[in-house]
Short mmCIF file of C-alpha atoms in Angstrom, two decimals:
data_model
loop_
_atom_site.label_atom_id
_atom_site.label_comp_id
_atom_site.label_asym_id
_atom_site.label_seq_id
_atom_site.Cartn_x
_atom_site.Cartn_y
_atom_site.Cartn_z
CA MET D 11 116.05 121.81 126.56
CA LYS D 12 118.35 120.24 129.14
CA SER D 13 121.57 122.22 129.67
CA GLN D 14 124.01 123.28 132.36
CA GLU D 15 121.82 126.34 132.98
CA SER D 16 118.62 124.31 133.27
CA ARG D 17 117.08 123.83 136.69
CA GLY D 18 114.31 121.85 138.30
CA GLY D 19 111.67 122.83 140.82
CA ARG D 20 108.14 124.17 140.93
CA ILE D 21 107.11 126.91 138.51
CA ARG D 22 104.03 129.11 138.94
CA LEU D 23 102.71 130.64 135.73
CA VAL D 24 99.96 133.20 135.15
CA VAL D 25 98.19 132.79 131.81
CA ALA D 26 95.38 134.57 130.01
CA TYR D 27 93.25 132.85 127.42
CA ASP D 28 90.36 133.33 125.04
CA GLY D 29 88.13 130.42 126.02
CA ALA D 30 85.90 130.49 122.94
CA ASP D 31 87.68 127.63 121.19
CA PHE D 32 88.42 125.55 124.30
CA HIS D 33 86.24 122.94 125.98
CA GLY D 34 87.12 124.47 129.33
CA PHE D 35 90.31 124.37 131.37
CA ALA D 36 90.43 120.73 132.52
CA ARG D 37 91.89 118.09 130.24
CA GLN D 38 89.29 115.94 128.45
CA GLN D 39 90.11 113.07 126.18
CA GLY D 40 89.83 114.04 122.53
CA LEU D 41 88.88 117.67 123.23
CA ARG D 42 90.93 120.87 123.09
CA THR D 43 91.36 122.23 126.62
CA VAL D 44 93.68 124.76 128.23
CA GLN D 45 95.23 122.23 130.60
CA GLY D 46 95.69 119.77 127.74
CA VAL D 47 97.47 122.31 125.53
CA LEU D 48 99.72 123.45 128.39
CA GLU D 49 100.63 119.90 129.38
CA ASP D 50 101.29 118.83 125.80
CA THR D 51 103.42 121.93 125.13
CA LEU D 52 105.48 121.58 128.31
CA SER D 53 105.91 117.82 127.91
CA ASN D 54 107.12 118.28 124.35
CA MET D 55 109.43 121.11 125.37
CA LEU D 56 111.02 119.28 128.31
CA GLN D 57 110.80 115.77 126.82
CA VAL D 58 109.28 114.42 130.05
CA PRO D 59 105.60 114.09 131.08
CA ILE D 60 104.41 117.27 132.81
CA LEU D 61 101.25 117.52 134.93
CA VAL D 62 99.79 121.03 135.20
CA HIS D 63 97.64 122.09 138.17
CA GLY D 64 95.28 125.08 137.81
CA SER D 65 93.80 127.51 140.35
CA GLY D 66 90.36 126.32 139.22
CA ARG D 67 88.37 124.97 136.32
CA THR D 68 86.73 127.28 133.84
CA ASP D 69 83.87 125.91 131.74
CA LYS D 70 83.68 125.67 127.97
CA GLY D 71 83.72 129.16 126.46
CA VAL D 72 84.82 130.95 129.66
CA HIS D 73 87.89 133.18 129.47
CA ALA D 74 90.70 134.03 131.86
CA ARG D 75 92.70 137.18 132.46
CA ALA D 76 94.68 135.60 135.30
CA GLN D 77 94.52 131.83 135.48
CA VAL D 78 97.32 130.45 137.67
CA VAL D 79 98.96 127.10 137.06
CA HIS D 80 101.95 125.28 138.48
CA TRP D 81 104.02 122.28 137.53
CA ASP D 82 107.11 120.46 138.74
CA GLN D 83 109.98 120.04 136.33
CA PRO D 84 113.14 117.95 136.76
CA TYR D 85 114.96 120.51 134.65
CA GLY D 86 114.05 123.35 132.31
CA PRO D 87 114.32 127.08 131.79
CA PRO D 88 114.43 129.26 134.93
CA ALA D 89 111.30 131.25 135.74
CA ASP D 90 112.62 134.47 134.21
CA ARG D 91 112.76 132.74 130.80
CA VAL D 92 109.61 130.63 130.96
CA VAL D 93 107.27 133.33 129.62
CA HIS D 94 109.49 134.05 126.61
CA VAL D 95 109.99 130.37 125.80
CA LEU D 96 106.28 129.53 126.04
CA ARG D 97 105.17 132.52 123.98
CA ASN D 98 107.03 130.98 121.07
CA ARG D 99 105.35 127.60 121.58
CA LEU D 100 101.77 128.19 122.73
CA PRO D 101 98.86 128.98 120.38
CA ALA D 102 97.73 132.58 120.06
CA ASP D 103 94.70 132.09 122.33
CA ILE D 104 96.84 131.28 125.40
CA ILE D 105 99.13 134.08 126.56
CA PRO D 106 101.71 133.48 129.30
CA ILE D 107 102.00 136.63 131.43
CA GLN D 108 104.38 136.06 134.31
CA ALA D 109 106.25 133.20 135.95
CA ARG D 110 108.07 132.70 139.23
CA GLU D 111 109.74 129.89 141.11
CA VAL D 112 107.83 128.77 144.21
CA ASP D 113 108.48 126.27 146.97
CA SER D 114 106.92 122.85 147.09
CA GLU D 115 104.28 124.02 149.60
CA PHE D 116 102.62 126.25 146.99
CA HIS D 117 99.66 124.80 145.11
CA ALA D 118 97.87 126.74 142.37
CA ARG D 119 94.48 125.54 143.62
CA PHE D 120 94.78 124.76 147.30
CA SER D 121 96.80 127.87 148.23
CA VAL D 122 94.14 130.26 146.87
CA VAL D 123 92.53 132.58 149.43
CA ARG D 124 90.11 134.35 147.08
CA LYS D 125 89.14 134.68 143.42
CA THR D 126 87.55 137.41 141.35
CA TYR D 127 85.40 136.83 138.27
CA ARG D 128 84.18 139.54 135.90
CA TYR D 129 81.10 139.17 133.75
CA ALA D 130 80.63 141.55 130.80
CA LEU D 131 77.28 142.63 129.35
CA TYR D 132 77.17 144.56 126.06
CA ARG D 133 74.10 146.81 126.18
CA LYS D 134 73.90 148.68 122.88
CA PRO D 135 70.98 147.86 120.56
CA ILE D 136 73.09 146.17 117.89
CA PRO D 137 75.61 143.43 118.74
CA ASP D 138 79.27 144.27 118.19
CA VAL D 139 81.32 141.87 116.05
CA PHE D 140 84.46 142.83 117.99
CA THR D 141 83.08 142.04 121.46
CA TYR D 142 80.57 139.22 120.95
CA ARG D 143 83.08 136.54 121.96
CA PHE D 144 83.61 138.23 125.34
CA SER D 145 80.24 139.65 126.40
CA TRP D 146 76.54 138.85 126.64
CA HIS D 147 74.42 141.09 124.46
CA VAL D 148 71.47 142.39 126.51
CA ALA D 149 69.74 145.18 124.63
CA GLU D 150 66.68 145.54 126.91
CA PRO D 151 66.77 148.31 129.56
CA LEU D 152 67.98 147.11 132.97
CA ASN D 153 67.07 148.57 136.35
CA LEU D 154 70.57 148.83 137.81
CA ALA D 155 69.39 150.12 141.17
CA GLN D 156 67.32 146.98 141.72
CA MET D 157 70.17 144.79 140.48
CA ARG D 158 72.56 146.39 142.97
CA LEU D 159 70.06 145.91 145.77
CA ALA D 160 69.72 142.23 144.89
CA ALA D 161 73.50 141.84 144.58
CA SER D 162 74.04 143.19 148.10
CA GLU D 163 72.01 140.30 149.53
CA LEU D 164 74.56 137.81 148.20
CA VAL D 165 77.52 139.26 150.11
CA GLY D 166 78.58 137.22 153.13
CA GLU D 167 78.63 133.52 153.91
CA HIS D 168 75.68 131.60 152.50
CA ASP D 169 74.65 128.21 151.22
CA PHE D 170 74.62 128.79 147.44
CA THR D 171 72.75 125.64 146.41
CA SER D 172 70.23 127.86 144.63
CA PHE D 173 73.05 129.41 142.60
CA CYS D 174 74.92 126.38 141.29
CA ALA D 175 74.42 123.51 138.88
CA VAL D 176 72.15 120.76 140.16
CA ALA D 177 74.93 118.28 139.43
CA ALA D 178 77.68 120.39 141.04
CA PRO D 179 80.20 117.92 142.49
CA GLN D 180 80.89 119.80 145.74
CA GLU D 181 78.96 118.47 148.74
CA ASN D 182 79.46 121.63 150.79
CA LYS D 183 77.66 124.49 149.02
CA VAL D 184 78.61 127.17 151.59
CA ARG D 185 80.81 129.93 150.21
CA ARG D 186 81.85 133.39 151.40
CA ILE D 187 81.30 136.23 148.93
CA TYR D 188 83.19 139.46 149.57
CA ARG D 189 81.59 141.59 146.87
CA VAL D 190 79.14 141.49 143.99
CA GLU D 191 79.69 144.85 142.31
CA LEU D 192 78.13 146.33 139.18
CA GLN D 193 80.22 148.81 137.20
CA GLU D 194 79.14 150.77 134.12
CA ASP D 195 81.58 152.18 131.57
CA ARG D 196 81.10 155.41 129.63
CA ASP D 197 79.36 153.53 126.81
CA GLY D 198 76.79 152.03 129.17
CA ASN D 199 78.23 148.52 129.12
CA LEU D 200 77.91 146.65 132.40
CA TYR D 201 80.47 144.59 134.30
CA VAL D 202 79.61 142.40 137.27
CA PHE D 203 82.51 141.60 139.58
CA CYS D 204 82.12 138.63 141.93
CA GLU D 205 84.84 138.12 144.52
CA GLY D 206 84.82 135.26 146.98
CA SER D 207 86.66 132.51 148.79
CA GLY D 208 85.61 130.08 146.08
CA PHE D 209 82.83 129.35 143.64
CA LEU D 210 80.60 126.42 142.72
CA GLN D 211 79.91 125.14 139.22
CA TYR D 212 78.03 127.79 137.18
CA MET D 213 77.70 129.92 140.33
CA VAL D 214 78.80 133.25 138.87
CA ARG D 215 76.79 132.69 135.69
CA ILE D 216 73.63 131.93 137.68
CA ILE D 217 74.20 134.97 139.90
CA VAL D 218 74.55 137.18 136.81
CA GLY D 219 71.57 135.59 135.07
CA THR D 220 69.43 136.10 138.18
CA LEU D 221 70.58 139.73 138.47
CA VAL D 222 69.63 140.30 134.83
CA ASP D 223 66.19 138.84 135.54
CA VAL D 224 65.93 141.30 138.43
CA GLY D 225 66.96 144.14 136.12
CA LEU D 226 64.31 143.09 133.61
CA GLY D 227 61.63 142.94 136.33
CA SER D 228 60.92 139.22 136.22
CA ILE D 229 62.39 138.65 139.71
CA ASN D 230 62.00 141.05 142.63
CA ALA D 231 65.20 142.28 144.27
CA ASP D 232 63.77 141.62 147.73
CA ALA D 233 63.29 137.95 146.82
CA MET D 234 67.03 137.20 147.06
CA PRO D 235 67.02 136.10 150.74
CA ALA D 236 64.20 133.67 150.00
CA ILE D 237 66.00 132.36 146.92
CA LEU D 238 69.09 131.66 149.01
CA ALA D 239 67.03 130.04 151.77
CA ALA D 240 65.27 127.75 149.28
CA ARG D 241 68.50 125.90 148.48
CA ASP D 242 66.92 124.92 145.19
CA ARG D 243 68.28 125.74 141.73
CA ALA D 244 64.72 126.17 140.46
CA ALA D 245 64.25 129.17 142.77
CA SER D 246 66.86 131.37 141.05
CA GLY D 247 67.00 132.86 137.57
CA ARG D 248 68.58 131.95 134.26
CA THR D 249 72.18 130.87 133.68
CA ALA D 250 74.10 133.59 131.84
CA PRO D 251 75.98 132.33 128.76
CA PRO D 252 79.63 131.38 129.29
CA HIS D 253 81.29 133.78 126.85
CA GLY D 254 80.70 136.85 129.06
CA LEU D 255 82.60 135.35 131.99
CA CYS D 256 86.29 135.83 132.73
CA LEU D 257 88.47 134.63 135.59
CA TRP D 258 89.74 138.09 136.48
CA ASN D 259 92.14 137.61 139.38
CA VAL D 260 93.42 135.11 141.92
CA GLU D 261 94.81 135.94 145.34
CA TYR D 262 97.27 133.96 147.45
CA PRO D 263 98.75 134.52 150.91
CA THR D 264 101.23 137.40 151.12
CA VAL D 265 104.15 134.98 151.20
CA TYR D 266 103.19 134.00 147.64
CA GLY D 267 102.66 137.55 146.42
CA GLY D 268 99.00 138.27 147.17
CA ARG D 269 96.94 139.16 144.08
CA VAL D 270 98.64 137.87 140.96
CA LEU D 271 97.70 140.92 138.82
CA ASP D 272 96.86 144.53 139.60
CA LEU D 273 93.14 145.21 139.25
#
């Protein structure tokens, strides 16, 4: 790969992936992960060890429309060729979308100012073989008005201990949520968009699972403030399955281009 046209520096890459056959983003010994595949591919391509940093970890089975990664390379293809080169080397379930050169101050994770996740619910009576890898099949009728009322209580800065894994590694459970929005398409399928400064382990999936419990009538919408105040995972609802969740967008300061993809 090394040539007179090759150059070093920091490369930022946006990738999409189907998470169904990955054990999450973060490298794990002996398991297929997104970070592991990217690092192995880049290291083989450049013939030097490459460490990839991601904007955040996605769990096993979770997808991404706009995961952002960066790495430092002593030499290699310029950013305008990275996408083409990697498309010929990466497996079909990881798609490189765009790349750019960034300065050494940029960090895929620590430079993030907000993230957006989308959760998809397929609501027809019979599951669809073409969407089951990317959506949660919920055939029972949902009260969307009550779900939207409950969702509105989550906007703002709160301690989200009730909405994260008991073993979540972060000590500080306070996060700022900018929106929790429910959108229906013409076929009646439901999409829950969660946008915030950052998220805890399983946080979006527990929010969605709790909202579904509200829609089914097993949790009252007006109970959300009390659930937040409890700071107890047992107070909230179920954890939605991972395959309906997708890292939808990542936003950086304007100097680094703002949102990485158009919504």
